[in-house]
């Protein structure tokens, strides 16, 4: 058994002992985007520090706890606070919780993040369904010795975001009257934001938005065949020819304001999924 596999088993055992089993969906909440919790009937709340082998979020505005409960009739496991490469974690560590979610039996992974809008029509507060991504992080979470029990050595990435769940999100947004755009997300290392020249470069290579997360989790989800969808909240407009200085406080404030719609969309999508599958 690989090292990773042994750690995974210990984490699983701990969570199962807490009564966490077979979540319908798992959710990873992005920076300043925790209003989805208002829809969650919480049964268990576990700080990451108590979970064996779980990394601990070091960013002050990230809470760092796992929540277990129900949204409507769906059992949901929520990560409030995620791990970033810029904090010093390896991508393998960042992907670890996704392996845990899949092994617990999750059938859908929903990810949110805050991102800079590069495409000219993207405005602060917009919600964008990620249809594809570009990994500009200097690593891959699957690098290293391969354990075939996790899935393939060379996972296919032709459809990293699950078409059926994307459709479900689009239909739910339309039903709620929430505008949901679509775009390509580029993951960068951070923590410094981009220069004008870097935004120009990102636009040239086909990125519509840019952020510092999500892609490692999505790569792991694809390896373990956990269907995933991800939504970006546009927190700053990154037009290289008119770039305004931006602070993390502003980014969080915009994220907070848009989260009212995002959290409604996530909760309603879970509800719609119930109707589809029951
Ligand atoms: N760049 C990178 N990450 C971000 C940005 C950005 O402009 N906005 C929010 N997260």
Coordinates of C-alpha atoms and ligand atoms in Angstrom, one line a residue:
X1 CA 0.0 0.0 0.0
X2 CA 1.4 3.4 -0.9
X3 CA 2.0 6.1 1.8
X4 CA -0.8 8.2 0.4
X5 CA -3.2 5.2 0.5
X6 CA -2.3 4.5 4.1
X7 CA -2.9 8.1 5.1
X8 CA -6.2 8.2 3.2
X9 CA -7.4 5.1 5.1
X10 CA -6.7 6.7 8.4
X11 CA -8.5 9.9 7.5
X12 CA -11.5 7.9 6.2
X13 CA -11.7 5.8 9.3
X14 CA -11.7 8.9 11.5
X15 CA -14.5 10.6 9.5
X16 CA -16.6 7.4 9.3
X17 CA -16.3 7.1 13.1
X18 CA -17.8 10.6 13.2
X19 CA -20.8 9.3 11.2
X20 CA -19.7 10.9 7.9
X21 CA -20.6 8.5 5.2
X22 CA -21.9 8.5 1.6
X23 CA -22.3 12.2 1.0
X24 CA -24.5 12.9 -2.0
X25 CA -22.3 15.9 -2.8
X26 CA -19.1 17.5 -1.5
X27 CA -18.5 21.3 -1.7
X28 CA -15.3 23.3 -1.6
X29 CA -16.0 26.9 -0.8
X30 CA -13.7 29.6 -2.1
X31 CA -12.5 32.7 -0.4
X32 CA -15.2 34.8 1.2
X33 CA -17.9 32.4 -0.3
X34 CA -19.4 30.7 2.7
X35 CA -23.1 31.7 2.5
X36 CA -23.9 28.2 1.2
X37 CA -23.6 27.3 4.8
X38 CA -26.9 29.2 5.5
X39 CA -28.6 26.4 3.6
X40 CA -26.9 23.6 5.5
X41 CA -28.6 21.9 8.4
X42 CA -25.3 21.2 10.3
X43 CA -24.8 17.9 12.0
X44 CA -21.1 17.9 12.5
X45 CA -18.4 20.5 12.4
X46 CA -14.8 19.4 12.5
X47 CA -11.8 21.8 12.5
X48 CA -9.2 20.6 10.0
X49 CA -6.6 20.4 12.8
X50 CA -8.6 17.5 14.3
X51 CA -8.7 15.5 11.1
X52 CA -5.7 13.1 10.7
X53 CA -3.5 14.1 7.7
X54 CA -5.7 17.0 6.7
X55 CA -3.7 20.1 5.8
X56 CA -4.5 23.2 7.9
X57 CA -5.5 26.4 6.1
X58 CA -3.0 29.2 6.9
X59 CA -4.8 32.1 5.3
X60 CA -6.5 34.2 8.0
X61 CA -9.7 34.7 6.1
X62 CA -10.1 31.0 5.5
X63 CA -11.9 29.2 8.4
X64 CA -10.5 25.7 8.0
X65 CA -13.3 23.4 9.0
X66 CA -15.2 20.5 7.6
X67 CA -19.0 20.6 7.9
X68 CA -21.4 17.7 7.5
X69 CA -25.1 18.0 7.2
X70 CA -28.0 18.3 4.8
X71 CA -29.1 20.8 2.2
X72 CA -32.7 19.9 1.6
X73 CA -32.8 16.1 1.5
X74 CA -29.2 15.8 0.2
X75 CA -26.3 14.8 2.5
X76 CA -23.5 17.2 2.0
X77 CA -19.9 17.5 3.1
X78 CA -18.5 21.1 2.9
X79 CA -15.0 22.3 3.1
X80 CA -15.0 25.8 4.5
X81 CA -11.5 27.0 3.7
X82 CA -9.3 25.3 1.1
X83 CA -5.6 24.9 0.6
X84 CA -3.5 26.9 -1.9
X85 CA -0.1 26.3 -3.5
X86 CA 1.0 29.8 -2.3
X87 CA 0.6 28.7 1.3
X88 CA 3.4 26.2 0.7
X89 CA 1.4 23.0 0.3
X90 CA 2.2 20.6 -2.4
X91 CA -0.5 19.9 -5.0
X92 CA -0.7 16.4 -3.7
X93 CA -1.6 17.7 -0.3
X94 CA -4.2 20.1 -1.9
X95 CA -5.8 17.2 -3.7
X96 CA -5.9 15.0 -0.6
X97 CA -9.4 16.1 0.6
X98 CA -10.8 15.3 -2.9
X99 CA -9.6 11.7 -2.6
X100 CA -11.2 11.6 0.9
X101 CA -14.6 12.9 -0.5
X102 CA -14.6 10.3 -3.3
X103 CA -13.7 7.4 -1.0
X104 CA -16.5 8.5 1.3
X105 CA -18.8 8.0 -1.6
X106 CA -19.5 11.5 -2.9
X107 CA -21.1 11.6 -6.3
X108 CA -20.8 15.2 -7.1
X109 CA -18.1 17.8 -6.3
X110 CA -19.0 21.5 -6.4
X111 CA -16.2 24.0 -6.2
X112 CA -16.4 27.8 -5.9
X113 CA -13.6 30.4 -6.2
X114 CA -12.9 34.1 -6.5
X115 CA -11.2 35.0 -9.8
X116 CA -10.0 37.9 -11.7
X117 CA -12.0 38.6 -14.9
X118 CA -9.9 38.8 -18.1
X119 CA -12.5 38.5 -20.8
X120 CA -13.8 42.0 -21.6
X121 CA -17.5 41.2 -20.8
X122 CA -16.7 39.9 -17.3
X123 CA -17.8 42.3 -14.6
X124 CA -17.3 42.4 -10.8
X125 CA -19.8 40.1 -9.2
X126 CA -20.5 38.0 -12.3
X127 CA -20.9 34.2 -11.8
X128 CA -19.0 32.1 -14.4
X129 CA -19.3 28.4 -14.8
X130 CA -15.9 27.0 -15.6
X131 CA -16.0 25.0 -18.8
X132 CA -12.3 24.3 -19.1
X133 CA -9.0 25.3 -17.4
X134 CA -5.3 26.0 -18.0
X135 CA -2.9 24.7 -15.3
X136 CA -0.2 27.3 -14.9
X137 CA 0.8 26.0 -11.5
X138 CA 4.4 24.7 -11.6
X139 CA 3.3 21.1 -10.7
X140 CA 0.6 18.5 -11.0
X141 CA -1.1 16.8 -8.1
X142 CA -0.6 13.4 -9.7
X143 CA 3.1 13.7 -10.0
X144 CA 5.1 11.1 -8.1
X145 CA 4.8 7.3 -7.6
X146 CA 1.6 6.0 -9.1
X147 CA -0.9 4.0 -7.0
X148 CA -3.3 2.3 -9.5
X149 CA -6.0 2.0 -6.8
X150 CA -6.5 5.8 -7.3
X151 CA -7.2 5.6 -11.0
X152 CA -5.2 6.1 -14.2
X153 CA -1.7 7.3 -14.5
X154 CA -2.6 9.5 -17.4
X155 CA -6.3 10.6 -16.8
X156 CA -8.2 12.0 -19.7
X157 CA -8.9 15.7 -19.4
X158 CA -11.1 16.3 -22.5
X159 CA -14.1 17.1 -20.3
X160 CA -12.8 18.0 -16.9
X161 CA -16.1 19.5 -15.8
X162 CA -19.0 17.1 -16.0
X163 CA -21.4 18.1 -18.8
X164 CA -24.5 16.7 -17.1
X165 CA -23.9 18.7 -13.9
X166 CA -22.9 21.8 -15.9
X167 CA -26.3 21.5 -17.7
X168 CA -28.0 21.1 -14.3
X169 CA -26.3 24.3 -13.0
X170 CA -27.2 26.3 -16.2
X171 CA -30.8 25.2 -16.0
X172 CA -31.1 26.0 -12.3
X173 CA -29.6 29.4 -12.9
X174 CA -32.0 30.1 -15.7
X175 CA -34.9 29.0 -13.5
X176 CA -33.8 31.3 -10.7
X177 CA -33.1 34.2 -13.0
X178 CA -29.4 34.3 -12.1
X179 CA -27.0 35.2 -14.9
X180 CA -24.4 32.5 -15.3
X181 CA -21.7 33.0 -17.9
X182 CA -19.2 30.4 -19.1
X183 CA -15.4 30.6 -19.3
X184 CA -11.9 29.2 -19.1
X185 CA -10.1 29.5 -15.8
X186 CA -6.3 29.7 -15.5
X187 CA -4.7 28.7 -12.2
X188 CA -1.6 30.7 -11.3
X189 CA 0.7 30.3 -8.3
X190 CA 0.2 33.7 -6.6
X191 CA 0.1 35.1 -4.0
X192 CA 1.0 38.3 -5.8
X193 CA -1.7 39.4 -8.3
X194 CA -0.8 39.7 -12.0
X195 CA 1.0 42.5 -13.7
X196 CA -0.6 44.1 -16.8
X197 CA 1.8 42.2 -19.0
X198 CA 0.7 38.9 -17.3
X199 CA -3.0 39.6 -17.8
X200 CA -2.2 40.3 -21.5
X201 CA -0.4 37.0 -21.7
X202 CA -3.3 35.2 -20.0
X203 CA -5.8 36.7 -22.4
X204 CA -3.6 35.7 -25.3
X205 CA -3.4 32.0 -24.3
X206 CA -7.1 31.8 -23.9
X207 CA -7.9 32.4 -20.3
X208 CA -11.2 34.2 -19.4
X209 CA -10.5 34.3 -15.7
X210 CA -7.6 33.8 -13.4
X211 CA -7.2 32.5 -9.8
X212 CA -5.0 30.6 -7.4
X213 CA -7.0 27.4 -6.8
X214 CA -9.5 24.8 -8.1
X215 CA -7.3 23.2 -10.8
X216 CA -5.4 20.8 -8.5
X217 CA -8.7 19.6 -7.0
X218 CA -10.3 19.2 -10.4
X219 CA -7.3 17.1 -11.7
X220 CA -7.6 14.8 -8.7
X221 CA -11.4 14.6 -9.1
X222 CA -10.9 13.5 -12.7
X223 CA -8.4 10.8 -11.8
X224 CA -10.8 9.3 -9.2
X225 CA -13.8 9.9 -11.5
X226 CA -15.7 12.2 -9.2
X227 CA -17.8 14.4 -11.4
X228 CA -17.2 18.0 -10.7
X229 CA -18.5 21.5 -11.5
X230 CA -16.9 24.8 -10.6
X231 CA -18.1 28.4 -10.5
X232 CA -16.0 31.5 -10.3
X233 CA -17.1 34.8 -8.8
X234 CA -15.5 37.6 -10.7
X235 CA -14.0 39.9 -8.0
X236 CA -11.8 42.2 -10.1
X237 CA -11.7 43.3 -13.7
X238 CA -8.3 42.6 -15.2
X239 CA -8.2 44.8 -18.4
X240 CA -4.5 45.3 -18.9
X241 CA -5.1 48.7 -20.6
X242 CA -7.2 50.1 -17.7
X243 CA -5.9 48.2 -14.7
X244 CA -6.9 49.6 -11.3
X245 CA -5.0 48.6 -8.2
X246 CA -7.0 46.1 -6.1
X247 CA -6.7 44.8 -2.6
X248 CA -7.6 41.5 -1.1
X249 CA -10.2 43.3 1.1
X250 CA -12.0 44.6 -2.1
X251 CA -11.8 41.1 -3.6
X252 CA -13.5 39.6 -0.5
X253 CA -16.1 42.3 -0.4
X254 CA -17.2 41.7 -4.0
X255 CA -17.1 37.9 -3.4
X256 CA -19.3 38.4 -0.3
X257 CA -21.9 40.5 -2.3
X258 CA -22.1 38.0 -5.2
X259 CA -22.3 35.0 -2.8
X260 CA -26.0 35.6 -2.2
X261 CA -26.7 34.5 -5.8
X262 CA -24.0 31.8 -5.8
X263 CA -25.1 30.1 -2.6
X264 CA -28.8 30.1 -3.9
X265 CA -27.6 28.6 -7.1
X266 CA -25.7 25.8 -5.3
X267 CA -28.5 25.0 -2.9
X268 CA -31.1 25.0 -5.7
X269 CA -29.0 22.9 -7.9
X270 CA -28.8 20.3 -5.2
X271 CA -32.6 20.5 -5.0
X272 CA -33.0 20.1 -8.8
X273 CA -30.7 17.2 -8.7
X274 CA -33.0 15.5 -6.2
X275 CA -35.8 15.9 -8.6
X276 CA -33.8 14.6 -11.5
X277 CA -32.6 11.5 -9.6
X278 CA -35.6 10.6 -7.5
Ligands
LIG1 N1 -5.6 37.1 -10.0 C1 -5.4 36.0 -9.4 N2 -6.2 35.5 -8.5 C2 -7.3 36.2 -8.2 C3 -7.6 37.4 -8.8 C4 -6.7 37.9 -9.8 O1 -6.8 38.9 -10.4 N3 -8.7 37.8 -8.3 C5 -9.2 36.9 -7.4 N4 -8.3 35.9 -7.3

